[in-house]
PDB file of C-alpha atoms in Angstrom:
ATOM      1  CA  MET A   4     -14.375  87.471 -23.027  1.00 78.00           C
ATOM      2  CA  THR A   5     -18.040  87.528 -22.076  1.00 93.00           C
ATOM      3  CA  ASP A   6     -19.552  90.944 -22.732  1.00 97.00           C
ATOM      4  CA  ILE A   7     -22.583  90.556 -20.489  1.00 98.00           C
ATOM      5  CA  SER A   8     -23.923  88.073 -17.958  1.00 98.00           C
ATOM      6  CA  VAL A   9     -27.721  88.045 -17.740  1.00 98.00           C
ATOM      7  CA  LEU A  10     -29.024  87.060 -14.297  1.00 98.00           C
ATOM      8  CA  THR A  11     -32.495  85.535 -14.050  1.00 98.00           C
ATOM      9  CA  PRO A  12     -34.030  84.828 -10.626  1.00 97.00           C
ATOM     10  CA  SER A  13     -36.813  82.301 -10.999  1.00 96.00           C
ATOM     11  CA  TYR A  14     -39.526  80.617  -8.995  1.00 95.00           C
ATOM     12  CA  GLY A  15     -42.729  79.111 -10.343  1.00 90.00           C
ATOM     13  CA  CYS A  16     -42.422  80.780 -13.751  1.00 91.00           C
ATOM     14  CA  GLY A  17     -42.413  77.673 -15.919  1.00 90.00           C
ATOM     15  CA  ARG A  18     -45.117  79.154 -18.129  1.00 92.00           C
ATOM     16  CA  TYR A  19     -42.968  82.159 -19.059  1.00 95.00           C
ATOM     17  CA  ILE A  20     -39.272  81.417 -18.609  1.00 97.00           C
ATOM     18  CA  GLU A  21     -38.762  79.910 -22.064  1.00 97.00           C
ATOM     19  CA  ASP A  22     -39.510  83.323 -23.567  1.00 97.00           C
ATOM     20  CA  ALA A  23     -36.813  84.853 -21.352  1.00 98.00           C
ATOM     21  CA  ILE A  24     -34.239  82.214 -22.305  1.00 98.00           C
ATOM     22  CA  GLU A  25     -34.966  82.415 -26.024  1.00 98.00           C
ATOM     23  CA  SER A  26     -34.764  86.208 -25.976  1.00 98.00           C
ATOM     24  CA  VAL A  27     -31.256  86.005 -24.507  1.00 98.00           C
ATOM     25  CA  ARG A  28     -30.182  83.337 -26.977  1.00 98.00           C
ATOM     26  CA  ARG A  29     -31.362  85.475 -29.897  1.00 98.00           C
ATOM     27  CA  GLN A  30     -29.248  88.496 -28.939  1.00 98.00           C
ATOM     28  CA  ASP A  31     -26.640  89.275 -31.563  1.00 96.00           C
ATOM     29  CA  GLY A  32     -23.667  91.611 -31.657  1.00 96.00           C
ATOM     30  CA  VAL A  33     -22.683  90.628 -28.114  1.00 97.00           C
ATOM     31  CA  VAL A  34     -21.148  87.662 -26.273  1.00 97.00           C
ATOM     32  CA  VAL A  35     -23.638  86.765 -23.566  1.00 98.00           C
ATOM     33  CA  GLU A  36     -23.961  84.165 -20.820  1.00 98.00           C
ATOM     34  CA  HIS A  37     -27.290  83.466 -19.174  1.00 98.00           C
ATOM     35  CA  ILE A  38     -27.436  82.418 -15.520  1.00 98.00           C
ATOM     36  CA  VAL A  39     -30.758  81.208 -14.117  1.00 98.00           C
ATOM     37  CA  GLN A  40     -31.013  80.904 -10.340  1.00 98.00           C
ATOM     38  CA  ASP A  41     -34.212  78.992  -9.631  1.00 97.00           C
ATOM     39  CA  GLY A  42     -35.612  78.727  -6.119  1.00 96.00           C
ATOM     40  CA  GLY A  43     -36.630  75.063  -6.339  1.00 95.00           C
ATOM     41  CA  SER A  44     -39.638  75.294  -8.653  1.00 95.00           C
ATOM     42  CA  ASN A  45     -41.850  72.225  -9.049  1.00 94.00           C
ATOM     43  CA  ASP A  46     -43.886  73.481 -12.008  1.00 93.00           C
ATOM     44  CA  GLY A  47     -41.794  72.038 -14.834  1.00 92.00           C
ATOM     45  CA  THR A  48     -39.205  74.823 -14.815  1.00 96.00           C
ATOM     46  CA  VAL A  49     -36.317  72.450 -14.109  1.00 96.00           C
ATOM     47  CA  ASP A  50     -37.262  70.103 -16.953  1.00 95.00           C
ATOM     48  CA  LEU A  51     -37.326  73.101 -19.278  1.00 96.00           C
ATOM     49  CA  LEU A  52     -33.935  74.385 -18.081  1.00 97.00           C
ATOM     50  CA  ARG A  53     -32.365  70.999 -18.823  1.00 97.00           C
ATOM     51  CA  ARG A  54     -33.266  71.384 -22.497  1.00 96.00           C
ATOM     52  CA  PHE A  55     -30.969  74.346 -23.151  1.00 97.00           C
ATOM     53  CA  ASP A  56     -27.298  73.783 -23.936  1.00 94.00           C
ATOM     54  CA  GLY A  57     -24.988  76.501 -22.663  1.00 94.00           C
ATOM     55  CA  LEU A  58     -27.419  77.759 -20.050  1.00 97.00           C
ATOM     56  CA  VAL A  59     -25.905  78.113 -16.571  1.00 98.00           C
ATOM     57  CA  TRP A  60     -28.549  77.185 -14.042  1.00 98.00           C
ATOM     58  CA  THR A  61     -29.143  75.973 -10.507  1.00 97.00           C
ATOM     59  CA  SER A  62     -32.372  75.039  -8.763  1.00 97.00           C
ATOM     60  CA  GLU A  63     -32.194  75.222  -4.979  1.00 97.00           C
ATOM     61  CA  PRO A  64     -33.993  76.990  -2.126  1.00 95.00           C
ATOM     62  CA  ASP A  65     -33.147  80.647  -1.616  1.00 95.00           C
ATOM     63  CA  ARG A  66     -34.272  83.578   0.506  1.00 93.00           C
ATOM     64  CA  GLY A  67     -36.065  85.349  -2.312  1.00 94.00           C
ATOM     65  CA  GLN A  68     -35.307  87.334  -5.437  1.00 95.00           C
ATOM     66  CA  SER A  69     -32.429  89.396  -4.045  1.00 97.00           C
ATOM     67  CA  ASP A  70     -30.675  86.327  -2.663  1.00 97.00           C
ATOM     68  CA  ALA A  71     -31.113  84.564  -6.014  1.00 98.00           C
ATOM     69  CA  LEU A  72     -29.604  87.531  -7.860  1.00 98.00           C
ATOM     70  CA  ASN A  73     -26.595  87.575  -5.534  1.00 98.00           C
ATOM     71  CA  LYS A  74     -26.076  83.840  -6.052  1.00 98.00           C
ATOM     72  CA  ALA A  75     -26.277  84.247  -9.816  1.00 98.00           C
ATOM     73  CA  LEU A  76     -23.855  87.179  -9.750  1.00 98.00           C
ATOM     74  CA  ALA A  77     -21.258  85.020  -7.984  1.00 98.00           C
ATOM     75  CA  LYS A  78     -21.123  82.847 -11.129  1.00 98.00           C
ATOM     76  CA  ALA A  79     -21.015  85.698 -13.638  1.00 98.00           C
ATOM     77  CA  THR A  80     -18.003  86.257 -15.901  1.00 97.00           C
ATOM     78  CA  GLY A  81     -19.259  89.208 -17.966  1.00 98.00           C
ATOM     79  CA  ARG A  82     -17.966  92.772 -17.999  1.00 98.00           C
ATOM     80  CA  TRP A  83     -21.591  93.902 -17.809  1.00 98.00           C
ATOM     81  CA  ILE A  84     -24.544  92.551 -15.841  1.00 98.00           C
ATOM     82  CA  GLY A  85     -28.119  92.305 -17.069  1.00 98.00           C
ATOM     83  CA  TRP A  86     -31.142  91.570 -14.879  1.00 98.00           C
ATOM     84  CA  LEU A  87     -33.991  89.732 -16.554  1.00 98.00           C
ATOM     85  CA  ASN A  88     -36.774  88.284 -14.440  1.00 97.00           C
ATOM     86  CA  ALA A  89     -38.138  84.902 -15.506  1.00 97.00           C
ATOM     87  CA  ASP A  90     -41.415  86.351 -16.801  1.00 96.00           C
ATOM     88  CA  GLU A  91     -39.753  89.116 -18.851  1.00 97.00           C
ATOM     89  CA  PHE A  92     -37.881  89.068 -22.137  1.00 98.00           C
ATOM     90  CA  TYR A  93     -35.454  91.150 -24.178  1.00 98.00           C
ATOM     91  CA  LEU A  94     -36.226  92.753 -27.508  1.00 98.00           C
ATOM     92  CA  PRO A  95     -33.925  92.208 -30.512  1.00 97.00           C
ATOM     93  CA  ARG A  96     -30.368  93.590 -30.288  1.00 98.00           C
ATOM     94  CA  SER A  97     -31.133  95.306 -26.991  1.00 98.00           C
ATOM     95  CA  LEU A  98     -28.012  94.130 -25.152  1.00 98.00           C
ATOM     96  CA  ALA A  99     -25.665  95.210 -27.938  1.00 98.00           C
ATOM     97  CA  VAL A 100     -27.369  98.626 -28.106  1.00 98.00           C
ATOM     98  CA  LEU A 101     -27.137  99.131 -24.343  1.00 98.00           C
ATOM     99  CA  ILE A 102     -23.474  98.162 -24.080  1.00 98.00           C
ATOM    100  CA  ARG A 103     -22.394 100.083 -27.184  1.00 98.00           C
ATOM    101  CA  HIS A 104     -24.086 103.237 -25.863  1.00 98.00           C
ATOM    102  CA  ALA A 105     -22.654 102.835 -22.351  1.00 98.00           C
ATOM    103  CA  GLU A 106     -19.109 102.398 -23.603  1.00 97.00           C
ATOM    104  CA  ARG A 107     -19.434 105.349 -25.985  1.00 98.00           C
ATOM    105  CA  VAL A 108     -20.558 107.772 -23.240  1.00 98.00           C
ATOM    106  CA  GLY A 109     -18.627 106.202 -20.343  1.00 98.00           C
ATOM    107  CA  ALA A 110     -21.678 105.160 -18.326  1.00 98.00           C
ATOM    108  CA  ASP A 111     -21.697 102.643 -15.478  1.00 98.00           C
ATOM    109  CA  VAL A 112     -25.456 102.049 -15.642  1.00 98.00           C
ATOM    110  CA  VAL A 113     -27.318 102.222 -18.935  1.00 98.00           C
ATOM    111  CA  TYR A 114     -31.042 101.765 -19.447  1.00 98.00           C
ATOM    112  CA  GLY A 115     -33.404 101.784 -22.395  1.00 98.00           C
ATOM    113  CA  ASP A 116     -37.150 101.915 -22.831  1.00 98.00           C
ATOM    114  CA  CYS A 117     -39.613  99.193 -21.771  1.00 97.00           C
ATOM    115  CA  ILE A 118     -42.698  97.802 -23.348  1.00 97.00           C
ATOM    116  CA  PHE A 119     -45.573  96.314 -21.381  1.00 96.00           C
ATOM    117  CA  VAL A 120     -47.009  93.039 -22.648  1.00 96.00           C
ATOM    118  CA  ASP A 121     -49.901  90.885 -21.451  1.00 95.00           C
ATOM    119  CA  ALA A 122     -49.653  87.364 -20.054  1.00 92.00           C
ATOM    120  CA  ASP A 123     -49.361  85.935 -23.571  1.00 93.00           C
ATOM    121  CA  GLY A 124     -46.614  88.352 -24.584  1.00 92.00           C
ATOM    122  CA  ARG A 125     -48.825  90.620 -26.699  1.00 94.00           C
ATOM    123  CA  PHE A 126     -47.831  94.284 -26.870  1.00 95.00           C
ATOM    124  CA  GLU A 127     -49.854  96.648 -24.684  1.00 95.00           C
ATOM    125  CA  ARG A 128     -47.909  99.912 -24.570  1.00 96.00           C
ATOM    126  CA  LEU A 129     -44.509 101.545 -24.690  1.00 96.00           C
ATOM    127  CA  LEU A 130     -43.069 103.036 -21.519  1.00 93.00           C
ATOM    128  CA  PRO A 131     -40.421 105.442 -22.822  1.00 93.00           C
ATOM    129  CA  GLY A 132     -37.564 106.379 -20.566  1.00 92.00           C
ATOM    130  CA  HIS A 133     -35.986 109.795 -20.235  1.00 93.00           C
ATOM    131  CA  ARG A 134     -32.657 111.420 -19.536  1.00 96.00           C
ATOM    132  CA  PHE A 135     -31.301 110.377 -16.167  1.00 97.00           C
ATOM    133  CA  SER A 136     -32.005 112.571 -13.150  1.00 97.00           C
ATOM    134  CA  GLY A 137     -30.756 111.699  -9.685  1.00 97.00           C
ATOM    135  CA  LYS A 138     -33.315 114.059  -8.194  1.00 97.00           C
ATOM    136  CA  VAL A 139     -36.181 112.283  -9.960  1.00 96.00           C
ATOM    137  CA  LEU A 140     -34.806 108.882  -8.927  1.00 97.00           C
ATOM    138  CA  ARG A 141     -34.574 109.943  -5.273  1.00 96.00           C
ATOM    139  CA  GLU A 142     -37.840 111.872  -4.982  1.00 95.00           C
ATOM    140  CA  TYR A 143     -40.161 110.305  -7.552  1.00 93.00           C
ATOM    141  CA  GLY A 144     -39.194 106.641  -7.335  1.00 92.00           C
ATOM    142  CA  CYS A 145     -37.844 103.855  -9.449  1.00 94.00           C
ATOM    143  CA  TYR A 146     -38.444 104.683 -13.101  1.00 95.00           C
ATOM    144  CA  ILE A 147     -35.651 102.485 -14.531  1.00 97.00           C
ATOM    145  CA  GLY A 148     -36.901  99.103 -15.692  1.00 95.00           C
ATOM    146  CA  SER A 149     -34.571  96.284 -14.657  1.00 96.00           C
ATOM    147  CA  CYS A 150     -35.395  94.361 -17.854  1.00 97.00           C
ATOM    148  CA  ALA A 151     -33.975  97.247 -19.925  1.00 98.00           C
ATOM    149  CA  LEU A 152     -30.761  97.712 -17.994  1.00 97.00           C
ATOM    150  CA  ALA A 153     -27.043  96.892 -17.998  1.00 98.00           C
ATOM    151  CA  ILE A 154     -24.658  97.573 -15.114  1.00 98.00           C
ATOM    152  CA  ARG A 155     -20.881  97.611 -15.287  1.00 98.00           C
ATOM    153  CA  ARG A 156     -19.656  94.656 -13.214  1.00 98.00           C
ATOM    154  CA  LEU A 157     -16.792  96.600 -11.656  1.00 97.00           C
ATOM    155  CA  ILE A 158     -19.148  98.921  -9.758  1.00 97.00           C
ATOM    156  CA  LEU A 159     -21.088  96.110  -8.081  1.00 98.00           C
ATOM    157  CA  ASP A 160     -20.191  94.570  -4.734  1.00 95.00           C
ATOM    158  CA  ASP A 161     -20.136  90.804  -4.364  1.00 95.00           C
ATOM    159  CA  ALA A 162     -23.722  90.870  -3.007  1.00 96.00           C
ATOM    160  CA  PRO A 163     -25.300  94.162  -4.131  1.00 98.00           C
ATOM    161  CA  TRP A 164     -28.950  93.139  -3.663  1.00 97.00           C
ATOM    162  CA  ASP A 165     -30.315  93.357  -0.119  1.00 96.00           C
ATOM    163  CA  PRO A 166     -31.927  89.977   0.776  1.00 95.00           C
ATOM    164  CA  SER A 167     -34.045  91.636   3.468  1.00 93.00           C
ATOM    165  CA  LEU A 168     -36.019  93.443   0.742  1.00 90.00           C
ATOM    166  CA  GLU A 169     -38.892  91.646  -0.951  1.00 85.00           C
ATOM    167  CA  ARG A 170     -39.811  94.685  -3.054  1.00 89.00           C
ATOM    168  CA  ILE A 171     -38.066  97.841  -4.365  1.00 93.00           C
ATOM    169  CA  MET A 172     -34.723  96.021  -4.427  1.00 96.00           C
ATOM    170  CA  ASP A 173     -34.122  97.672  -7.796  1.00 97.00           C
ATOM    171  CA  TRP A 174     -34.671 101.193  -6.440  1.00 97.00           C
ATOM    172  CA  ASP A 175     -32.499 100.419  -3.424  1.00 97.00           C
ATOM    173  CA  LEU A 176     -29.677  99.228  -5.681  1.00 98.00           C
ATOM    174  CA  TYR A 177     -29.870 102.249  -8.002  1.00 98.00           C
ATOM    175  CA  LEU A 178     -29.833 104.703  -5.091  1.00 98.00           C
ATOM    176  CA  ARG A 179     -26.772 103.063  -3.575  1.00 97.00           C
ATOM    177  CA  LEU A 180     -24.982 103.107  -6.925  1.00 98.00           C
ATOM    178  CA  LEU A 181     -25.889 106.772  -7.335  1.00 98.00           C
ATOM    179  CA  ARG A 182     -24.472 107.625  -3.904  1.00 97.00           C
ATOM    180  CA  ARG A 183     -21.298 105.823  -4.927  1.00 95.00           C
ATOM    181  CA  GLY A 184     -20.884 108.088  -7.924  1.00 97.00           C
ATOM    182  CA  ALA A 185     -22.033 105.703 -10.670  1.00 98.00           C
ATOM    183  CA  ARG A 186     -22.741 107.378 -14.004  1.00 98.00           C
ATOM    184  CA  PHE A 187     -26.221 106.645 -15.409  1.00 98.00           C
ATOM    185  CA  SER A 188     -27.309 107.117 -19.012  1.00 98.00           C
ATOM    186  CA  HIS A 189     -30.502 106.524 -20.995  1.00 98.00           C
ATOM    187  CA  VAL A 190     -30.622 105.333 -24.601  1.00 98.00           C
ATOM    188  CA  ALA A 191     -33.877 105.689 -26.533  1.00 97.00           C
ATOM    189  CA  TYR A 192     -34.288 102.076 -27.596  1.00 98.00           C
ATOM    190  CA  PRO A 193     -37.015  99.562 -26.616  1.00 97.00           C
ATOM    191  CA  ALA A 194     -34.863  97.059 -24.757  1.00 98.00           C
ATOM    192  CA  GLY A 195     -37.048  94.906 -22.520  1.00 98.00           C
ATOM    193  CA  ALA A 196     -40.586  93.631 -22.113  1.00 98.00           C
ATOM    194  CA  PHE A 197     -42.324  93.689 -18.734  1.00 96.00           C
ATOM    195  CA  ARG A 198     -45.103  91.126 -18.586  1.00 95.00           C
ATOM    196  CA  ARG A 199     -48.306  92.031 -16.727  1.00 88.00           C
ATOM    197  CA  HIS A 200     -50.080  88.968 -15.333  1.00 82.00           C
ATOM    198  CA  SER A 201     -51.931  87.906 -12.206  1.00 71.00           C
ATOM    199  CA  GLN A 202     -48.865  86.398 -10.506  1.00 69.00           C
ATOM    200  CA  SER A 203     -46.410  89.203 -11.293  1.00 67.00           C
TER     201      SER A 203
END
């Protein structure tokens, strides 16, 4: 059985997406499938995707990031869902750490810490997370990095991302899961890298 399905929405990220794919392939201690939903890129992304055996991918027009995530989710077979944008990447063993922690404490949503990297993937700074607070999530904003996250598949609808949103679709999703009674938990482990670049 697949432990986790990693969903990657993509468009025009041919410069970065290989880092994302390789970071998923290097995860150990977990059975993972990687699903890339590309929006019809013409920057060499498709040629790159063809090089990877075992990668589930489609390149076709979509209505944006949320629509791409919903399309990718429809193909997922994992018990857990990861969300890794095409210009981000995972750190070693992050998926195994997230899932092991979530199953130990009975969480539905588990998140780790993020690092910020520059356009070339060089470390800039650590963004540590903290113990989950629904009040902080509602009143402060979205402090949970999607690249350092795993969500139990059973708590997601068939199309949990709102295609009408071009931004804050992560915050919107977390708030709806919170209202539904989902249990959130933080684990102090650097799980994902958020890349800062001019097109992000």
